[in-house]
mmCIF file of C-alpha atoms in Angstrom:
data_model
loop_
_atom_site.group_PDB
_atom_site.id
_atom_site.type_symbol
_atom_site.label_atom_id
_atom_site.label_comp_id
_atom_site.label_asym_id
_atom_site.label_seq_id
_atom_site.Cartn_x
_atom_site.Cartn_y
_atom_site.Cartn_z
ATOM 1 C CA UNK A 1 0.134 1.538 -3.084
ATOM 2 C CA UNK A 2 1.405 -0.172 -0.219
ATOM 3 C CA UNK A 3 3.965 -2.875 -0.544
ATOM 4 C CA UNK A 4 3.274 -6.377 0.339
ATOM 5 C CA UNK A 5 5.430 -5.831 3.745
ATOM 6 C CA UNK A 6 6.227 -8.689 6.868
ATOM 7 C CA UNK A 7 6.740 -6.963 10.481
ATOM 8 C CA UNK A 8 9.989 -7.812 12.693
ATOM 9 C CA UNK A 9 8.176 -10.644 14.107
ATOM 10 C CA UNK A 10 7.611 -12.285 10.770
ATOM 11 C CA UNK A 11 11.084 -11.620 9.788
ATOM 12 C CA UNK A 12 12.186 -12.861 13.306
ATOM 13 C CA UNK A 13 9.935 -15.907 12.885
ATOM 14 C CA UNK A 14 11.317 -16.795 9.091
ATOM 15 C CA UNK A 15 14.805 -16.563 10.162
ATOM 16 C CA UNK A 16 13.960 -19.170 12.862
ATOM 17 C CA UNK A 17 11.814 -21.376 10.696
ATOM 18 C CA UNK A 18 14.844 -21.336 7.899
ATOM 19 C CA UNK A 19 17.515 -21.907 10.542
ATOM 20 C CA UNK A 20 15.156 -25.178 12.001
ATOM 21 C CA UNK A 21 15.448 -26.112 8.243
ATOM 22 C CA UNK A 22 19.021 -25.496 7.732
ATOM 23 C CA UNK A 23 19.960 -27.607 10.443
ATOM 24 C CA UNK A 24 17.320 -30.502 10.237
ATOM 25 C CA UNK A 25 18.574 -30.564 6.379
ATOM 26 C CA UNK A 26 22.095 -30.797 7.791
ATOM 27 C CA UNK A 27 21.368 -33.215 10.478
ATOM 28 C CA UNK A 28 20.279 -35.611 8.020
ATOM 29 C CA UNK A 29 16.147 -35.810 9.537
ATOM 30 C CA UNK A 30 15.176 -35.003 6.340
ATOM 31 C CA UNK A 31 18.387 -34.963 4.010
ATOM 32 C CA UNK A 32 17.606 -37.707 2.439
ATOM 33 C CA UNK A 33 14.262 -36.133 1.449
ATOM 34 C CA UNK A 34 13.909 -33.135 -1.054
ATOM 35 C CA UNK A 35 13.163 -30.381 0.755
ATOM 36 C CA UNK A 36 11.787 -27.207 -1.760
ATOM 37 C CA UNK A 37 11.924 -24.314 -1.732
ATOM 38 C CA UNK A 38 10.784 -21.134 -3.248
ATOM 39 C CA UNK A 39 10.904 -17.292 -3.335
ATOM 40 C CA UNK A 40 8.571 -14.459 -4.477
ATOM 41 C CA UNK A 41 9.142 -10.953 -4.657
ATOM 42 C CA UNK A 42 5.558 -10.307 -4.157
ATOM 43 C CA UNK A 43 5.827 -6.278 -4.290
ATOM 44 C CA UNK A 44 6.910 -7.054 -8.021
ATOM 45 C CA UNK A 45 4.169 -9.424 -8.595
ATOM 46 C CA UNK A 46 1.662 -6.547 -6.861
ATOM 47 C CA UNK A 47 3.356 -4.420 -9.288
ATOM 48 C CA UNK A 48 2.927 -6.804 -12.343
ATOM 49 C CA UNK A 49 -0.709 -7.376 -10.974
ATOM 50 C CA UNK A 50 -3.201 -5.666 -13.354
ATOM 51 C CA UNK A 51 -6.548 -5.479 -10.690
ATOM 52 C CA UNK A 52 -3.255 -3.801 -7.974
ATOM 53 C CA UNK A 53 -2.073 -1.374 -10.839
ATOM 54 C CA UNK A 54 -6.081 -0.729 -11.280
ATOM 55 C CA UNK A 55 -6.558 -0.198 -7.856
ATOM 56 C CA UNK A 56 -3.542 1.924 -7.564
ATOM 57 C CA UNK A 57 -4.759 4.271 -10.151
ATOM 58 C CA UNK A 58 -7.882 4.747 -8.850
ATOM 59 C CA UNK A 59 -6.292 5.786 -5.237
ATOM 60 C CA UNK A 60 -3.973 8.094 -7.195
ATOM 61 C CA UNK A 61 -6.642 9.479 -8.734
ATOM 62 C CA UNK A 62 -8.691 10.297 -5.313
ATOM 63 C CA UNK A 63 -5.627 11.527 -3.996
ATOM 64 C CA UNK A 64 -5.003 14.700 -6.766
ATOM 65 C CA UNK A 65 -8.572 14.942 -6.867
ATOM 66 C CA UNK A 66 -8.844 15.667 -2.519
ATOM 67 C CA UNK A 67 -4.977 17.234 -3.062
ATOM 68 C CA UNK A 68 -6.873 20.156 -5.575
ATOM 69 C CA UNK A 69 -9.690 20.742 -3.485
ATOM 70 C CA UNK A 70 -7.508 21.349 -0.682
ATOM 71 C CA UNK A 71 -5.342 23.331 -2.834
ATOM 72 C CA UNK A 72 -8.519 25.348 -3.455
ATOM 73 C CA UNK A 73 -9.411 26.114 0.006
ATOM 74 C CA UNK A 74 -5.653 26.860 1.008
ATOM 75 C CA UNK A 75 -6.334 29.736 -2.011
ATOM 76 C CA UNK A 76 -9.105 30.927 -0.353
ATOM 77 C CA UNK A 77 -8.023 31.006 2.421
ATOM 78 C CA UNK A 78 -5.078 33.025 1.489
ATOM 79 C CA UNK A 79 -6.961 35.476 -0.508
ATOM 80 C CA UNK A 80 -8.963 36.525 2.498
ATOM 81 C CA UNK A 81 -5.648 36.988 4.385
ATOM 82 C CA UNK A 82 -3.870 39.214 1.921
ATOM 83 C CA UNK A 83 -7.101 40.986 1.777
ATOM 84 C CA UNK A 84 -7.217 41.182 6.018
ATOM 85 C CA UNK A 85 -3.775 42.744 5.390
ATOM 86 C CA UNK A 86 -4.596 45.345 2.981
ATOM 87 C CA UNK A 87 -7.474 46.374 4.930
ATOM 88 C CA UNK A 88 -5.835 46.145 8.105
ATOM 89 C CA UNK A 89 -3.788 49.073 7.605
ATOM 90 C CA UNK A 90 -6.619 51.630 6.618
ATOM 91 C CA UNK A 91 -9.210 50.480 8.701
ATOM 92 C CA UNK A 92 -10.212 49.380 12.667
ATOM 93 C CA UNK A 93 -9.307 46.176 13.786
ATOM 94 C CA UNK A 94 -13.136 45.728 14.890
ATOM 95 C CA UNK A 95 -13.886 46.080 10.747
ATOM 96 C CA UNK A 96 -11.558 43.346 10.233
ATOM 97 C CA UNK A 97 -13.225 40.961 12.579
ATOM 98 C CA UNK A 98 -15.398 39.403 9.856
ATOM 99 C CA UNK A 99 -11.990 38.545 7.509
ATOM 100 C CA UNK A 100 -10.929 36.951 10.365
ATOM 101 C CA UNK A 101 -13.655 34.733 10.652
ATOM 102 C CA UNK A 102 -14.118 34.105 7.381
ATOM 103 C CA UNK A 103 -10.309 33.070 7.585
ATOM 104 C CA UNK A 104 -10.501 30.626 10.667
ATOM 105 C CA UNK A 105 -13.467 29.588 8.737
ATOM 106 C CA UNK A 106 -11.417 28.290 5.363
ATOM 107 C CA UNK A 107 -8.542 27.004 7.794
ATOM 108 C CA UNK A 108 -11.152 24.783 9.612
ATOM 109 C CA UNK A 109 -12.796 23.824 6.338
ATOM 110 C CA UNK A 110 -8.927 23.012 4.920
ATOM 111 C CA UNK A 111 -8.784 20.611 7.875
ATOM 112 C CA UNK A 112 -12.216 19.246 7.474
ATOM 113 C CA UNK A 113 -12.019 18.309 4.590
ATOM 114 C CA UNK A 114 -8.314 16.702 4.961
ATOM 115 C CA UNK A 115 -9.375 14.618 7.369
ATOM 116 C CA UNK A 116 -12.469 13.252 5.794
ATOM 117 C CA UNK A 117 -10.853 12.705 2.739
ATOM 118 C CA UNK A 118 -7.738 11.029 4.060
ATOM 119 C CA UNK A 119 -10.040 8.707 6.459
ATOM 120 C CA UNK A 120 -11.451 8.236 2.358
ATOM 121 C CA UNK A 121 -8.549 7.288 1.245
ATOM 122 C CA UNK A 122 -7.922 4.946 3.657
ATOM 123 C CA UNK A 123 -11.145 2.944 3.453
ATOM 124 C CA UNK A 124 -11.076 2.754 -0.153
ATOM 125 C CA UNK A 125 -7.505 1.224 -0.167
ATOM 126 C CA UNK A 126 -8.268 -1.216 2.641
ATOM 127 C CA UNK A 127 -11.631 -2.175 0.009
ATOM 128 C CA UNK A 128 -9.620 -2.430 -3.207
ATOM 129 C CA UNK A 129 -5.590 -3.662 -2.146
ATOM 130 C CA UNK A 130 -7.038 -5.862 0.681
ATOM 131 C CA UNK A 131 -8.875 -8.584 -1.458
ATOM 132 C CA UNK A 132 -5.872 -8.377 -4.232
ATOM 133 C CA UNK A 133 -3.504 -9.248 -0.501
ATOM 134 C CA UNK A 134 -5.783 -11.715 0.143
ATOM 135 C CA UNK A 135 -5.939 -13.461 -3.454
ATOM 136 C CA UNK A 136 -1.786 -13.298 -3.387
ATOM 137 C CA UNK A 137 -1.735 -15.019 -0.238
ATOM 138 C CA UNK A 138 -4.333 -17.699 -1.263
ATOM 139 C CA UNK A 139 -2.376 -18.295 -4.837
ATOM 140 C CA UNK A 140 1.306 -18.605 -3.024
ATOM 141 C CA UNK A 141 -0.227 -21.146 -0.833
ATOM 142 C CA UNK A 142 -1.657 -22.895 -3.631
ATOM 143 C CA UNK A 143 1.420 -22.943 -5.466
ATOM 144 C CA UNK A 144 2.523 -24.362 -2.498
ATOM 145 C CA UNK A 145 0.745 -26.976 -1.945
ATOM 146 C CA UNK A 146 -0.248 -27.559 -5.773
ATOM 147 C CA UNK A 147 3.327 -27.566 -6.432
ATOM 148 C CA UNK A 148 4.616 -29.437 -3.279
ATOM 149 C CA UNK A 149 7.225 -26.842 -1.718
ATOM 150 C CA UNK A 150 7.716 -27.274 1.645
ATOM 151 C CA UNK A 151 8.535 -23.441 2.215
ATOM 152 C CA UNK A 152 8.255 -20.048 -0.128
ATOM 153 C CA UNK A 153 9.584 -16.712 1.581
ATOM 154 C CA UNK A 154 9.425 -13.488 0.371
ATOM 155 C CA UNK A 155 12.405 -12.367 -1.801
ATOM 156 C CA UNK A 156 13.411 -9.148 -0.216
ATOM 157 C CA UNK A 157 13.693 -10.164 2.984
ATOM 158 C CA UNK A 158 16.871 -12.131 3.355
ATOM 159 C CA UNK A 159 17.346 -13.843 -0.047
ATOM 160 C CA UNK A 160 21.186 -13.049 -1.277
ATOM 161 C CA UNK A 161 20.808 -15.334 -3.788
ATOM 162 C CA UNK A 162 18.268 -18.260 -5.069
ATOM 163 C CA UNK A 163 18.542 -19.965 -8.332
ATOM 164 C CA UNK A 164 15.630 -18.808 -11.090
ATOM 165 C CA UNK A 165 14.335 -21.945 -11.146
ATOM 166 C CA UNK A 166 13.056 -21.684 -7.663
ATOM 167 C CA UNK A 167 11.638 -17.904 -7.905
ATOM 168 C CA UNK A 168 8.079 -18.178 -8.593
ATOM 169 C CA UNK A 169 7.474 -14.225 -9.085
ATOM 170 C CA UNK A 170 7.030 -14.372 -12.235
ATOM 171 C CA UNK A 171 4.654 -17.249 -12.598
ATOM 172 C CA UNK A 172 2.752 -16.182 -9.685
ATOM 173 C CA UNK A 173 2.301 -12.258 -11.596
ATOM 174 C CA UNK A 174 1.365 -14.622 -14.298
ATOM 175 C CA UNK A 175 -1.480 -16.560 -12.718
ATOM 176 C CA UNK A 176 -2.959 -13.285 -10.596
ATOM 177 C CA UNK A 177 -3.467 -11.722 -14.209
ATOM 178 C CA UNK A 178 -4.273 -14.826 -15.811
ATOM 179 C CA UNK A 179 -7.216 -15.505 -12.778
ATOM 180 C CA UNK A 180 -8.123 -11.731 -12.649
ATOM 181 C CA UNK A 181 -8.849 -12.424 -16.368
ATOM 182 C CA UNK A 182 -11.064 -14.892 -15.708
ATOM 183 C CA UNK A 183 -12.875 -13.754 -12.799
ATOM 184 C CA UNK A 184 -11.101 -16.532 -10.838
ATOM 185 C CA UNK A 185 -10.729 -16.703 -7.114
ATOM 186 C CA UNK A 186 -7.264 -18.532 -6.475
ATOM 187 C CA UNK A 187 -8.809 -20.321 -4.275
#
């Protein structure tokens, strides 16, 4: 599964946005307003998510299934080149011409089939992590607004320290189970 992950832009662009807070806070523009904020860690929440942890296992599942056919053909494919060698040695090279067909034959399937299934793979996690992205995005926003904070940033990127009260990971694993439950769209 991919992590829930914000570029060097982003990162850039949060630092900047938390520094414009920092100092209007300071400057007193909006001191004597609360200003709230929160955090989420949302590779935990994706982690605490059941329909991610579904989705997960299903990929995982595609993956050792494509990783044994491979495996398979890679057998194959070595079979009919310790045979080539055995034969090699007591016969013409022009007798050995249809092993080594067969043999560029299995390497080209190997590859084949590698790339087919990892363009698979691909597709199917772009179908099944995508909307549970999208449905974390849409709830932290709600929370948001729902919940009046004027700013939530991700955890890991350049929290040292925030007290619990103002992490919503937990609540927000909370409600993407709780909605996933119900068939609900955070929307």
């Amino acid at each position: 599964m991919k992590p829930f992950r914000l570029g060097a832009c982003e990162a850039r662009l949060t630092i900047l946005i938390i520094s414009i807070a920092a100092f209007c806070f300071s400057s007193g523009s909006i001191g004597q307003e609360a200003f709230k904020i929160g955090v989420v860690n949302t590779e935990e929440v994706l982690q605490g998510s059941t329909a991610a942890t579904q989705a997960t296992a299903t990929l995982r599942a595609a993956g050792e299934k494509l990783q044994k056919k491979l495996q398979e053909i890679a057998d194959e494919a070595r079979t009919l080149q310790e045979k080539k060698a055995k034969t090699e040695l007591f016969v013409e090279e022009a007798q050995t011409a249809d092993l080594n067909r067969e043999i560029l034959q299995k390497q080209q399937e190997h590859q084949r089939e590698l790339e087919i299934g990892q363009q698979a793979l691909i597709e199917k996690e772009k179908e099944l992590l995508e909307p549970i992205y999208k449905g974390l995005e849409d709830l932290i926003i709600k929370v948001g607004k729902d919940e009046n904070y004027d700013i939530i940033l991700e955890k890991r990127l350049i929290t040292l320290y925030v007290k619990e009260e103002y992490d919503l990971t937990k609540r927000l694993t909370d409600l993407m189970n709780e909605n996933a439950e119900n068939g609900e769209n955070p929307e």
